[in-house]
mmCIF file of C-alpha atoms and ligand atoms in Angstrom:
data_model
loop_
_atom_site.group_PDB
_atom_site.id
_atom_site.type_symbol
_atom_site.label_atom_id
_atom_site.label_comp_id
_atom_site.label_asym_id
_atom_site.label_seq_id
_atom_site.Cartn_x
_atom_site.Cartn_y
_atom_site.Cartn_z
ATOM 1 C CA MET A 1 29.353 15.128 13.480
ATOM 2 C CA GLY A 2 32.765 13.519 12.943
ATOM 3 C CA CYS A 3 33.143 10.049 11.571
ATOM 4 C CA CYS A 4 33.758 7.032 13.798
ATOM 5 C CA CYS A 5 37.315 6.743 12.419
ATOM 6 C CA GLY A 6 38.159 10.270 13.609
ATOM 7 C CA ASN A 7 39.462 11.185 10.149
ATOM 8 C CA ASN A 8 36.451 12.976 8.717
ATOM 9 C CA GLY A 9 37.478 14.978 5.658
ATOM 10 C CA ASN A 10 41.042 13.835 6.125
ATOM 11 C CA GLY A 11 41.513 10.478 4.482
ATOM 12 C CA CYS A 12 38.187 9.220 5.865
ATOM 13 C CA THR A 13 36.961 6.224 3.857
ATOM 14 C CA HIS A 14 33.551 5.875 5.492
ATOM 15 C CA ASN A 15 30.404 7.128 3.854
ATOM 16 C CA THR A 16 27.401 8.446 5.725
ATOM 17 C CA TYR A 17 24.476 6.464 4.403
ATOM 18 C CA LYS A 18 21.031 8.010 4.039
ATOM 19 C CA ILE A 19 18.540 5.492 5.409
ATOM 20 C CA THR A 20 14.746 5.711 5.622
ATOM 21 C CA VAL A 21 13.428 4.014 8.766
ATOM 22 C CA ILE A 22 9.824 2.776 8.866
ATOM 23 C CA PRO A 23 9.198 1.206 12.308
ATOM 24 C CA GLY A 24 5.470 0.501 11.603
ATOM 25 C CA ASP A 25 3.234 -1.230 14.162
ATOM 26 C CA GLY A 26 3.488 -3.574 17.155
ATOM 27 C CA ILE A 27 6.821 -5.350 17.502
ATOM 28 C CA GLY A 28 7.978 -3.608 14.309
ATOM 29 C CA LYS A 29 8.722 -0.565 16.487
ATOM 30 C CA GLU A 30 10.388 -2.645 19.208
ATOM 31 C CA VAL A 31 12.728 -4.626 16.942
ATOM 32 C CA MET A 32 13.575 -1.456 14.996
ATOM 33 C CA GLU A 33 14.699 0.357 18.146
ATOM 34 C CA ALA A 34 16.815 -2.686 19.004
ATOM 35 C CA ALA A 35 18.393 -2.944 15.546
ATOM 36 C CA LEU A 36 19.232 0.777 15.425
ATOM 37 C CA HIS A 37 20.885 0.434 18.829
ATOM 38 C CA VAL A 38 23.117 -2.284 17.332
ATOM 39 C CA LEU A 39 23.857 -0.263 14.170
ATOM 40 C CA ASN A 40 24.905 2.684 16.322
ATOM 41 C CA ALA A 41 27.668 0.497 17.761
ATOM 42 C CA SER A 42 28.971 -0.282 14.260
ATOM 43 C CA GLY A 43 31.779 1.581 12.574
ATOM 44 C CA ILE A 44 29.446 3.191 10.059
ATOM 45 C CA GLU A 45 27.591 6.512 10.085
ATOM 46 C CA PHE A 46 23.940 6.676 9.149
ATOM 47 C CA ASP A 47 21.671 9.606 8.478
ATOM 48 C CA TYR A 48 18.196 8.351 9.411
ATOM 49 C CA THR A 49 14.888 9.730 8.150
ATOM 50 C CA PHE A 50 11.970 8.304 10.125
ATOM 51 C CA ALA A 51 8.816 7.734 8.056
ATOM 52 C CA ASP A 52 5.223 6.743 8.824
ATOM 53 C CA ALA A 53 3.228 3.755 7.609
ATOM 54 C CA GLY A 54 0.916 1.096 8.988
ATOM 55 C CA ASP A 55 -2.282 0.524 10.956
ATOM 56 C CA GLU A 56 -1.723 3.180 13.623
ATOM 57 C CA TYR A 57 -0.921 5.836 11.050
ATOM 58 C CA ALA A 58 -3.966 4.787 8.984
ATOM 59 C CA GLU A 59 -6.241 5.097 12.041
ATOM 60 C CA LYS A 60 -5.087 8.715 12.489
ATOM 61 C CA THR A 61 -5.037 9.789 8.843
ATOM 62 C CA GLY A 62 -7.021 7.286 6.781
ATOM 63 C CA VAL A 63 -3.895 6.481 4.740
ATOM 64 C CA ALA A 64 -1.632 3.502 5.473
ATOM 65 C CA LEU A 65 1.297 4.474 3.222
ATOM 66 C CA PRO A 66 1.637 8.229 2.646
ATOM 67 C CA GLN A 67 3.321 9.543 -0.499
ATOM 68 C CA GLU A 68 6.022 11.262 1.657
ATOM 69 C CA THR A 69 7.124 7.836 2.879
ATOM 70 C CA ILE A 70 7.386 6.471 -0.671
ATOM 71 C CA ASP A 71 9.341 9.603 -1.691
ATOM 72 C CA ALA A 72 11.650 9.298 1.321
ATOM 73 C CA VAL A 73 12.472 5.683 0.427
ATOM 74 C CA LYS A 74 13.135 6.683 -3.193
ATOM 75 C CA LYS A 75 15.541 9.423 -2.075
ATOM 76 C CA SER A 76 17.503 7.305 0.416
ATOM 77 C CA GLN A 77 20.187 4.709 -0.242
ATOM 78 C CA ALA A 78 18.274 2.000 1.621
ATOM 79 C CA CYS A 79 15.221 1.539 3.835
ATOM 80 C CA LEU A 80 14.792 -0.383 7.074
ATOM 81 C CA PHE A 81 11.238 -1.581 7.613
ATOM 82 C CA GLY A 82 9.959 -3.066 10.894
ATOM 83 C CA ALA A 83 6.526 -4.576 10.367
ATOM 84 C CA VAL A 84 2.957 -3.404 9.993
ATOM 85 C CA GLY A 85 -0.305 -5.101 10.934
ATOM 86 C CA GLU A 86 -3.495 -5.551 8.933
ATOM 87 C CA SER A 87 -2.429 -2.870 6.445
ATOM 88 C CA ALA A 88 0.439 -5.071 5.142
ATOM 89 C CA ALA A 89 -1.087 -5.311 1.645
ATOM 90 C CA ASP A 90 -1.462 -1.515 1.488
ATOM 91 C CA VAL A 91 2.017 -0.850 2.851
ATOM 92 C CA ILE A 92 4.761 -3.392 2.211
ATOM 93 C CA VAL A 93 3.153 -5.123 -0.775
ATOM 94 C CA LYS A 94 2.431 -1.679 -2.255
ATOM 95 C CA LEU A 95 5.965 -0.422 -1.539
ATOM 96 C CA ARG A 96 7.449 -3.459 -3.299
ATOM 97 C CA LYS A 97 5.322 -2.750 -6.369
ATOM 98 C CA GLU A 98 5.758 1.058 -6.361
ATOM 99 C CA LEU A 99 9.552 0.746 -6.197
ATOM 100 C CA ASP A 100 9.677 -2.340 -8.421
ATOM 101 C CA LEU A 101 11.524 -4.280 -5.725
ATOM 102 C CA TYR A 102 11.245 -7.469 -7.730
ATOM 103 C CA VAL A 103 13.468 -9.691 -5.590
ATOM 104 C CA ASN A 104 12.570 -10.877 -2.118
ATOM 105 C CA LEU A 105 15.663 -12.583 -0.765
ATOM 106 C CA ARG A 106 15.107 -14.679 2.356
ATOM 107 C CA PRO A 107 18.128 -16.532 3.748
ATOM 108 C CA VAL A 108 17.140 -19.498 5.939
ATOM 109 C CA HIS A 109 20.138 -20.147 8.157
ATOM 110 C CA SER A 110 20.307 -22.021 11.473
ATOM 111 C CA TYR A 111 21.970 -20.180 14.327
ATOM 112 C CA GLY A 112 22.674 -21.656 17.738
ATOM 113 C CA LYS A 113 20.434 -24.455 18.920
ATOM 114 C CA ALA A 114 17.112 -22.795 18.135
ATOM 115 C CA GLY A 115 16.168 -25.090 15.228
ATOM 116 C CA LYS A 116 15.393 -28.795 15.421
ATOM 117 C CA PHE A 117 16.808 -29.707 12.006
ATOM 118 C CA GLY A 118 20.589 -29.378 12.436
ATOM 119 C CA ASP A 119 22.666 -27.175 10.160
ATOM 120 C CA VAL A 120 20.410 -25.562 7.604
ATOM 121 C CA ASP A 121 21.518 -22.994 5.054
ATOM 122 C CA PHE A 122 19.431 -22.207 2.015
ATOM 123 C CA VAL A 123 18.057 -19.063 0.406
ATOM 124 C CA ILE A 124 14.572 -18.408 -0.907
ATOM 125 C CA VAL A 125 14.409 -16.022 -3.869
ATOM 126 C CA ARG A 126 10.783 -14.993 -4.098
ATOM 127 C CA GLU A 127 9.292 -13.088 -7.050
ATOM 128 C CA ASN A 128 7.942 -9.953 -5.417
ATOM 129 C CA THR A 129 5.752 -8.071 -7.872
ATOM 130 C CA GLU A 130 3.191 -10.391 -9.447
ATOM 131 C CA GLY A 131 1.753 -13.915 -9.017
ATOM 132 C CA LEU A 132 -1.280 -14.042 -6.729
ATOM 133 C CA TYR A 133 -0.185 -10.813 -4.994
ATOM 134 C CA SER A 134 -0.618 -8.729 -8.131
ATOM 135 C CA GLY A 135 -3.439 -6.851 -6.392
ATOM 136 C CA HIS A 136 -6.177 -7.808 -8.845
ATOM 137 C CA GLU A 137 -8.875 -9.222 -6.625
ATOM 138 C CA GLU A 138 -12.568 -8.501 -6.941
ATOM 139 C CA TYR A 139 -15.954 -9.600 -5.753
ATOM 140 C CA THR A 140 -18.159 -11.429 -8.230
ATOM 141 C CA ASP A 141 -21.822 -12.481 -8.065
ATOM 142 C CA GLU A 142 -20.652 -15.895 -6.885
ATOM 143 C CA GLY A 143 -17.949 -14.828 -4.409
ATOM 144 C CA ALA A 144 -14.608 -13.359 -5.390
ATOM 145 C CA THR A 145 -11.789 -13.825 -7.904
ATOM 146 C CA ALA A 146 -8.052 -13.153 -7.691
ATOM 147 C CA LEU A 147 -5.824 -12.877 -10.731
ATOM 148 C CA ARG A 148 -2.540 -14.816 -10.792
ATOM 149 C CA ILE A 149 -0.128 -13.059 -13.126
ATOM 150 C CA THR A 150 3.052 -14.580 -14.547
ATOM 151 C CA THR A 151 4.940 -12.573 -17.154
ATOM 152 C CA ARG A 152 7.946 -13.949 -18.983
ATOM 153 C CA SER A 153 9.934 -10.777 -18.248
ATOM 154 C CA ALA A 154 9.370 -10.854 -14.464
ATOM 155 C CA THR A 155 10.073 -14.594 -14.390
ATOM 156 C CA ARG A 156 13.258 -14.123 -16.393
ATOM 157 C CA ARG A 157 14.630 -11.410 -14.128
ATOM 158 C CA ILE A 158 13.908 -13.358 -10.922
ATOM 159 C CA CYS A 159 15.464 -16.540 -12.361
ATOM 160 C CA ASP A 160 18.477 -14.538 -13.588
ATOM 161 C CA PHE A 161 18.841 -13.063 -10.102
ATOM 162 C CA ALA A 162 18.657 -16.522 -8.479
ATOM 163 C CA PHE A 163 21.381 -18.008 -10.716
ATOM 164 C CA ASP A 164 23.567 -14.874 -10.479
ATOM 165 C CA TYR A 165 23.184 -14.914 -6.701
ATOM 166 C CA ALA A 166 24.140 -18.613 -6.594
ATOM 167 C CA LYS A 167 27.220 -17.880 -8.681
ATOM 168 C CA LYS A 168 28.307 -14.836 -6.653
ATOM 169 C CA THR A 169 27.837 -16.530 -3.286
ATOM 170 C CA GLY A 170 29.430 -19.876 -4.222
ATOM 171 C CA ARG A 171 26.222 -21.874 -4.098
ATOM 172 C CA SER A 172 25.884 -24.832 -6.453
ATOM 173 C CA LYS A 173 22.191 -25.536 -7.047
ATOM 174 C CA VAL A 174 19.012 -23.614 -7.890
ATOM 175 C CA THR A 175 15.622 -25.290 -7.414
ATOM 176 C CA ALA A 176 12.463 -23.901 -9.029
ATOM 177 C CA VAL A 177 9.318 -24.407 -6.949
ATOM 178 C CA HIS A 178 5.963 -24.293 -8.755
ATOM 179 C CA LYS A 179 2.711 -26.141 -9.367
ATOM 180 C CA ALA A 180 2.881 -26.502 -13.145
ATOM 181 C CA ASN A 181 0.897 -29.753 -13.160
ATOM 182 C CA VAL A 182 -2.236 -27.817 -12.149
ATOM 183 C CA LEU A 183 -1.414 -24.186 -12.965
ATOM 184 C CA LYS A 184 -0.344 -25.269 -16.446
ATOM 185 C CA LYS A 185 -0.105 -21.834 -18.021
ATOM 186 C CA THR A 186 1.145 -19.507 -15.266
ATOM 187 C CA ASP A 187 3.531 -22.010 -13.701
ATOM 188 C CA GLY A 188 4.144 -23.680 -17.073
ATOM 189 C CA ILE A 189 5.795 -20.402 -18.103
ATOM 190 C CA PHE A 190 7.653 -20.153 -14.767
ATOM 191 C CA LYS A 191 9.170 -23.612 -15.266
ATOM 192 C CA GLU A 192 9.951 -23.058 -18.951
ATOM 193 C CA VAL A 193 11.722 -19.726 -18.339
ATOM 194 C CA PHE A 194 13.580 -21.231 -15.359
ATOM 195 C CA TYR A 195 15.147 -23.965 -17.523
ATOM 196 C CA GLN A 196 15.924 -21.473 -20.313
ATOM 197 C CA THR A 197 17.814 -19.411 -17.718
ATOM 198 C CA ALA A 198 19.545 -22.500 -16.311
ATOM 199 C CA GLU A 199 21.131 -23.162 -19.723
ATOM 200 C CA LYS A 200 23.199 -19.979 -19.314
ATOM 201 C CA TYR A 201 24.717 -21.288 -16.061
ATOM 202 C CA ASP A 202 26.126 -24.725 -16.831
ATOM 203 C CA ASP A 203 28.306 -24.701 -13.688
ATOM 204 C CA ILE A 204 25.194 -24.496 -11.482
ATOM 205 C CA GLU A 205 22.912 -27.480 -10.996
ATOM 206 C CA SER A 206 19.183 -26.925 -11.572
ATOM 207 C CA ASN A 207 16.109 -28.923 -10.669
ATOM 208 C CA ASP A 208 12.443 -28.308 -9.853
ATOM 209 C CA PHE A 209 9.779 -29.544 -7.462
ATOM 210 C CA TYR A 210 6.075 -29.015 -6.973
ATOM 211 C CA VAL A 211 5.310 -26.693 -4.077
ATOM 212 C CA ASP A 212 3.368 -29.284 -2.061
ATOM 213 C CA ALA A 213 6.219 -31.805 -2.224
ATOM 214 C CA THR A 214 8.656 -29.003 -1.375
ATOM 215 C CA ALA A 215 6.687 -28.232 1.789
ATOM 216 C CA MET A 216 7.417 -31.795 2.878
ATOM 217 C CA TYR A 217 11.037 -31.989 1.645
ATOM 218 C CA LEU A 218 11.841 -28.847 3.625
ATOM 219 C CA VAL A 219 11.155 -30.714 6.860
ATOM 220 C CA THR A 220 12.439 -34.145 5.774
ATOM 221 C CA ARG A 221 15.700 -33.078 4.087
ATOM 222 C CA PRO A 222 16.251 -29.301 4.399
ATOM 223 C CA GLN A 223 20.003 -29.786 3.801
ATOM 224 C CA ASP A 224 19.281 -30.690 0.149
ATOM 225 C CA PHE A 225 18.250 -27.111 -0.638
ATOM 226 C CA ASP A 226 20.644 -24.388 -1.701
ATOM 227 C CA VAL A 227 18.791 -21.635 -3.628
ATOM 228 C CA ILE A 228 15.019 -21.856 -4.161
ATOM 229 C CA VAL A 229 13.394 -19.610 -6.733
ATOM 230 C CA THR A 230 9.622 -19.342 -6.671
ATOM 231 C CA SER A 231 6.564 -17.168 -7.198
ATOM 232 C CA ASN A 232 5.144 -14.640 -4.731
ATOM 233 C CA LEU A 233 2.621 -16.644 -2.640
ATOM 234 C CA PHE A 234 4.651 -19.871 -2.593
ATOM 235 C CA GLY A 235 7.725 -17.900 -1.474
ATOM 236 C CA ASP A 236 5.712 -16.225 1.280
ATOM 237 C CA ILE A 237 4.469 -19.545 2.654
ATOM 238 C CA LEU A 238 7.723 -21.496 2.289
ATOM 239 C CA SER A 239 9.733 -18.761 4.006
ATOM 240 C CA ASP A 240 7.575 -18.957 7.146
ATOM 241 C CA GLU A 241 8.119 -22.738 6.986
ATOM 242 C CA GLY A 242 11.833 -22.009 6.697
ATOM 243 C CA ALA A 243 11.566 -19.825 9.805
ATOM 244 C CA GLY A 244 9.971 -22.728 11.676
ATOM 245 C CA ILE A 245 12.812 -25.015 10.577
ATOM 246 C CA VAL A 246 15.549 -22.756 11.977
ATOM 247 C CA GLY A 247 13.756 -21.834 15.206
ATOM 248 C CA GLY A 248 11.012 -19.313 14.544
ATOM 249 C CA LEU A 249 10.040 -16.083 12.863
ATOM 250 C CA GLY A 250 12.247 -14.054 15.163
ATOM 251 C CA LEU A 251 15.264 -15.287 13.188
ATOM 252 C CA LEU A 252 14.467 -14.724 9.521
ATOM 253 C CA PRO A 253 15.525 -11.536 7.709
ATOM 254 C CA SER A 254 14.716 -10.435 4.192
ATOM 255 C CA ALA A 255 15.833 -8.039 1.493
ATOM 256 C CA ASN A 256 13.485 -6.504 -1.069
ATOM 257 C CA ILE A 257 15.732 -5.453 -3.930
ATOM 258 C CA GLY A 258 15.118 -3.645 -7.199
ATOM 259 C CA ASP A 259 17.390 -1.902 -9.674
ATOM 260 C CA LYS A 260 17.228 1.402 -7.744
ATOM 261 C CA ASN A 261 16.176 0.702 -4.145
ATOM 262 C CA GLY A 262 16.443 -1.804 -1.328
ATOM 263 C CA VAL A 263 14.041 -2.317 1.591
ATOM 264 C CA PHE A 264 15.213 -4.581 4.413
ATOM 265 C CA GLU A 265 12.728 -6.159 6.820
ATOM 266 C CA PRO A 266 12.201 -9.171 9.055
ATOM 267 C CA VAL A 267 9.968 -11.878 7.573
ATOM 268 C CA HIS A 268 7.627 -11.614 10.564
ATOM 269 C CA GLY A 269 4.694 -9.263 11.037
ATOM 270 C CA SER A 270 3.612 -6.999 13.914
ATOM 271 C CA ALA A 271 2.918 -9.995 16.251
ATOM 272 C CA PRO A 272 -0.009 -8.514 18.213
ATOM 273 C CA ASP A 273 0.123 -11.499 20.598
ATOM 274 C CA ILE A 274 3.466 -10.316 22.046
ATOM 275 C CA ALA A 275 3.508 -6.611 21.076
ATOM 276 C CA GLY A 276 4.112 -4.171 23.951
ATOM 277 C CA LYS A 277 5.718 -6.820 26.177
ATOM 278 C CA GLY A 278 9.310 -6.108 25.095
ATOM 279 C CA ILE A 279 9.980 -9.805 24.450
ATOM 280 C CA ALA A 280 10.207 -9.945 20.641
ATOM 281 C CA ASN A 281 13.383 -11.497 19.293
ATOM 282 C CA PRO A 282 15.307 -8.688 17.551
ATOM 283 C CA SER A 283 17.493 -11.114 15.510
ATOM 284 C CA ALA A 284 15.430 -11.036 12.300
ATOM 285 C CA MET A 285 15.585 -7.226 12.239
ATOM 286 C CA ILE A 286 19.306 -7.188 13.115
ATOM 287 C CA LEU A 287 19.990 -9.746 10.361
ATOM 288 C CA SER A 288 18.010 -7.505 7.992
ATOM 289 C CA THR A 289 20.525 -4.730 8.761
ATOM 290 C CA VAL A 290 23.260 -7.249 7.864
ATOM 291 C CA LEU A 291 21.613 -7.706 4.449
ATOM 292 C CA MET A 292 21.407 -3.898 4.150
ATOM 293 C CA LEU A 293 25.118 -3.488 4.947
ATOM 294 C CA GLU A 294 25.960 -6.037 2.224
ATOM 295 C CA TYR A 295 23.725 -4.157 -0.225
ATOM 296 C CA LEU A 296 25.453 -0.874 0.681
ATOM 297 C CA GLY A 297 28.828 -2.445 -0.094
ATOM 298 C CA GLU A 298 29.966 -2.855 3.531
ATOM 299 C CA PRO A 299 30.568 -6.633 3.725
ATOM 300 C CA ASP A 300 33.170 -6.388 6.518
ATOM 301 C CA GLU A 301 30.810 -4.472 8.779
ATOM 302 C CA ALA A 302 27.996 -6.874 7.832
ATOM 303 C CA ARG A 303 30.102 -9.859 8.970
ATOM 304 C CA LYS A 304 30.884 -8.081 12.274
ATOM 305 C CA VAL A 305 27.211 -7.413 13.091
ATOM 306 C CA GLU A 306 26.370 -11.007 12.185
ATOM 307 C CA LYS A 307 29.243 -12.340 14.322
ATOM 308 C CA ALA A 308 28.147 -10.285 17.353
ATOM 309 C CA LEU A 309 24.597 -11.606 16.986
ATOM 310 C CA VAL A 310 25.641 -15.232 16.421
ATOM 311 C CA GLU A 311 27.919 -15.144 19.488
ATOM 312 C CA THR A 312 25.038 -13.773 21.564
ATOM 313 C CA ILE A 313 22.701 -16.530 20.330
ATOM 314 C CA ASP A 314 25.348 -19.258 20.760
ATOM 315 C CA GLU A 315 26.130 -18.180 24.334
ATOM 316 C CA GLY A 316 22.396 -18.334 25.013
ATOM 317 C CA LYS A 317 22.622 -16.186 28.175
ATOM 318 C CA ILE A 318 21.153 -12.866 27.112
ATOM 319 C CA VAL A 319 18.516 -13.974 24.617
ATOM 320 C CA THR A 320 14.747 -13.675 24.315
ATOM 321 C CA SER A 321 12.314 -16.370 25.459
ATOM 322 C CA ASP A 322 11.793 -17.900 21.990
ATOM 323 C CA LEU A 323 15.528 -18.762 22.125
ATOM 324 C CA GLY A 324 15.218 -20.269 25.591
ATOM 325 C CA GLY A 325 16.273 -17.171 27.557
ATOM 326 C CA SER A 326 14.456 -14.600 29.651
ATOM 327 C CA SER A 327 15.966 -11.322 28.408
ATOM 328 C CA SER A 328 14.047 -8.487 26.838
ATOM 329 C CA THR A 329 14.346 -7.294 23.230
ATOM 330 C CA MET A 330 16.534 -4.354 24.286
ATOM 331 C CA GLU A 331 18.698 -6.388 26.684
ATOM 332 C CA MET A 332 19.534 -8.767 23.851
ATOM 333 C CA ALA A 333 20.260 -5.838 21.486
ATOM 334 C CA GLU A 334 22.499 -4.209 24.123
ATOM 335 C CA GLU A 335 24.482 -7.449 24.411
ATOM 336 C CA VAL A 336 24.898 -7.628 20.610
ATOM 337 C CA ALA A 337 25.987 -3.957 20.555
ATOM 338 C CA ARG A 338 28.497 -4.602 23.373
ATOM 339 C CA LYS A 339 30.031 -7.483 21.458
ATOM 340 C CA LEU A 340 30.040 -5.492 18.197
ATOM 341 C CA SER A 341 31.843 -2.541 19.735
ATOM 342 C CA LYS A 342 34.699 -4.890 20.724
ATOM 343 C CA LEU A 343 35.138 -6.394 17.208
HETATM 344 P P1 LIG B 1 3.513 -12.596 12.783
HETATM 345 O O1 LIG B 1 4.751 -12.832 11.986
HETATM 346 O O2 LIG B 1 3.299 -11.221 13.266
HETATM 347 O O3 LIG B 1 3.484 -13.614 14.031
HETATM 348 C C1 LIG B 1 3.390 -15.026 13.885
HETATM 349 C C2 LIG B 1 3.861 -15.703 15.177
HETATM 350 O O4 LIG B 1 5.287 -15.574 15.294
HETATM 351 C C3 LIG B 1 3.270 -15.072 16.433
HETATM 352 O O5 LIG B 1 3.019 -16.083 17.368
HETATM 353 C C4 LIG B 1 4.359 -14.158 16.928
HETATM 354 O O6 LIG B 1 4.353 -13.920 18.324
HETATM 355 C C5 LIG B 1 5.624 -14.901 16.498
HETATM 356 N N1 LIG B 1 6.705 -13.955 16.198
HETATM 357 C C6 LIG B 1 6.789 -13.144 15.114
HETATM 358 N N2 LIG B 1 7.882 -12.372 15.185
HETATM 359 C C7 LIG B 1 8.501 -12.703 16.346
HETATM 360 C C8 LIG B 1 9.693 -12.231 16.976
HETATM 361 N N3 LIG B 1 10.470 -11.270 16.445
HETATM 362 N N4 LIG B 1 10.029 -12.774 18.174
HETATM 363 C C9 LIG B 1 9.298 -13.744 18.729
HETATM 364 N N5 LIG B 1 8.164 -14.226 18.163
HETATM 365 C C10 LIG B 1 7.765 -13.707 16.982
HETATM 366 O O7 LIG B 1 2.320 -13.065 11.836
HETATM 367 P P2 LIG B 1 0.733 -13.031 12.077
HETATM 368 O O8 LIG B 1 0.403 -13.270 13.497
HETATM 369 O O9 LIG B 1 0.206 -13.931 11.034
HETATM 370 O O10 LIG B 1 0.305 -11.551 11.685
HETATM 371 C C11 LIG B 1 0.218 -10.475 12.620
HETATM 372 C C12 LIG B 1 0.037 -9.185 11.839
HETATM 373 O O11 LIG B 1 1.230 -8.904 11.096
HETATM 374 C C13 LIG B 1 -1.107 -9.222 10.829
HETATM 375 O O12 LIG B 1 -1.820 -8.032 10.941
HETATM 376 C C14 LIG B 1 -0.400 -9.334 9.469
HETATM 377 O O13 LIG B 1 -1.108 -8.701 8.428
HETATM 378 C C15 LIG B 1 0.898 -8.611 9.744
HETATM 379 N N6 LIG B 1 2.032 -9.018 8.908
HETATM 380 C C16 LIG B 1 2.829 -8.012 8.419
HETATM 381 C C17 LIG B 1 3.954 -8.307 7.709
HETATM 382 C C18 LIG B 1 4.825 -7.178 7.273
HETATM 383 O O14 LIG B 1 4.680 -6.063 7.712
HETATM 384 N N7 LIG B 1 5.799 -7.423 6.400
HETATM 385 C C19 LIG B 1 4.335 -9.697 7.415
HETATM 386 C C20 LIG B 1 3.468 -10.684 8.016
HETATM 387 C C21 LIG B 1 2.341 -10.340 8.727
HETATM 388 MG MG1 LIG B 2 4.794 -13.566 5.090
#
């Protein structure tokens, strides 16, 4: 198949990217179809490998995340992931650990009039491999116990990433979020390593808050935040709060990044309450493809996809019901694709 620029093999500068696609369950499948429709209107060629994972696959086979899917992700240049249901811990949490995708980057950005908090633009950098999601949970005679793991090395690399990211993207402040007054050892180390890292970046401001206070500050003064770096569970909770601030889970993308692989997924899950109705907002999945395009080194194309989506949201005519419209998932994606093909 020739390249979009018509110059394949003859001065063509476009790569064909090998992408693993894991649609998953519920609205994961619906928003994936929508996002691929948009990507197909971009100026980039993709070679997709579709892979299985999730509740439906587990019902058929007894396995939620087959080894072939892990291998496919390892072999591709990036992975797009929709959402899974109750098997999330066995699929996405496992994939993050297996591939050592230690960064979970979650930009919280207000688009259109969906949010009630004005212009908001901060990024949550969530540690993705340990903390309370380390997978060590067991029943005891009394009930159950979960192990909260904080290593200096994992804390250092996530803090390094947060400050590097701030520097690269022109952001001026990094805030550590923890609960070191109670979790004195695990979060004591998180805070200590954070400030050691901050010393290397004297042009970037650093401060820290407890997670409970942060939950309030996010809704009283969200504009004060720039980059937040935090542990696994706190990052999970605060990013859904961030979604609420900018207008809902249908708007928040994420990037799981390691040294070798990247997996790009909306923050939301399979949303069984709206699955099958064709009304899920595809924006979070489309914005996840924007993060993937940046990761692949295609910033111009990333900006175009984002622009087409933002114009669609700002016009407010062909948008899903959570954004005040009455269009379906695919109608909104078709509008974004139409706008993209004209850019
Ligand atoms: P959820 O994110 O699926 O839904 C929460 C609420 O947000 C629901 O009311 C839903 O309708 C709404 N919502 C989510 N995405 C939307 C979209 N694109 N457009 C419009 N509205 C949207 O979280 P919930 O209900 O807590 O979990 C449902 C299932 O998803 C569970 O089985 C859970 O384990 C799984 N899950 C999977 C994740 C993943 O695959 N990464 C992440 C979070 C949850
Ligand atoms: Mg979550």
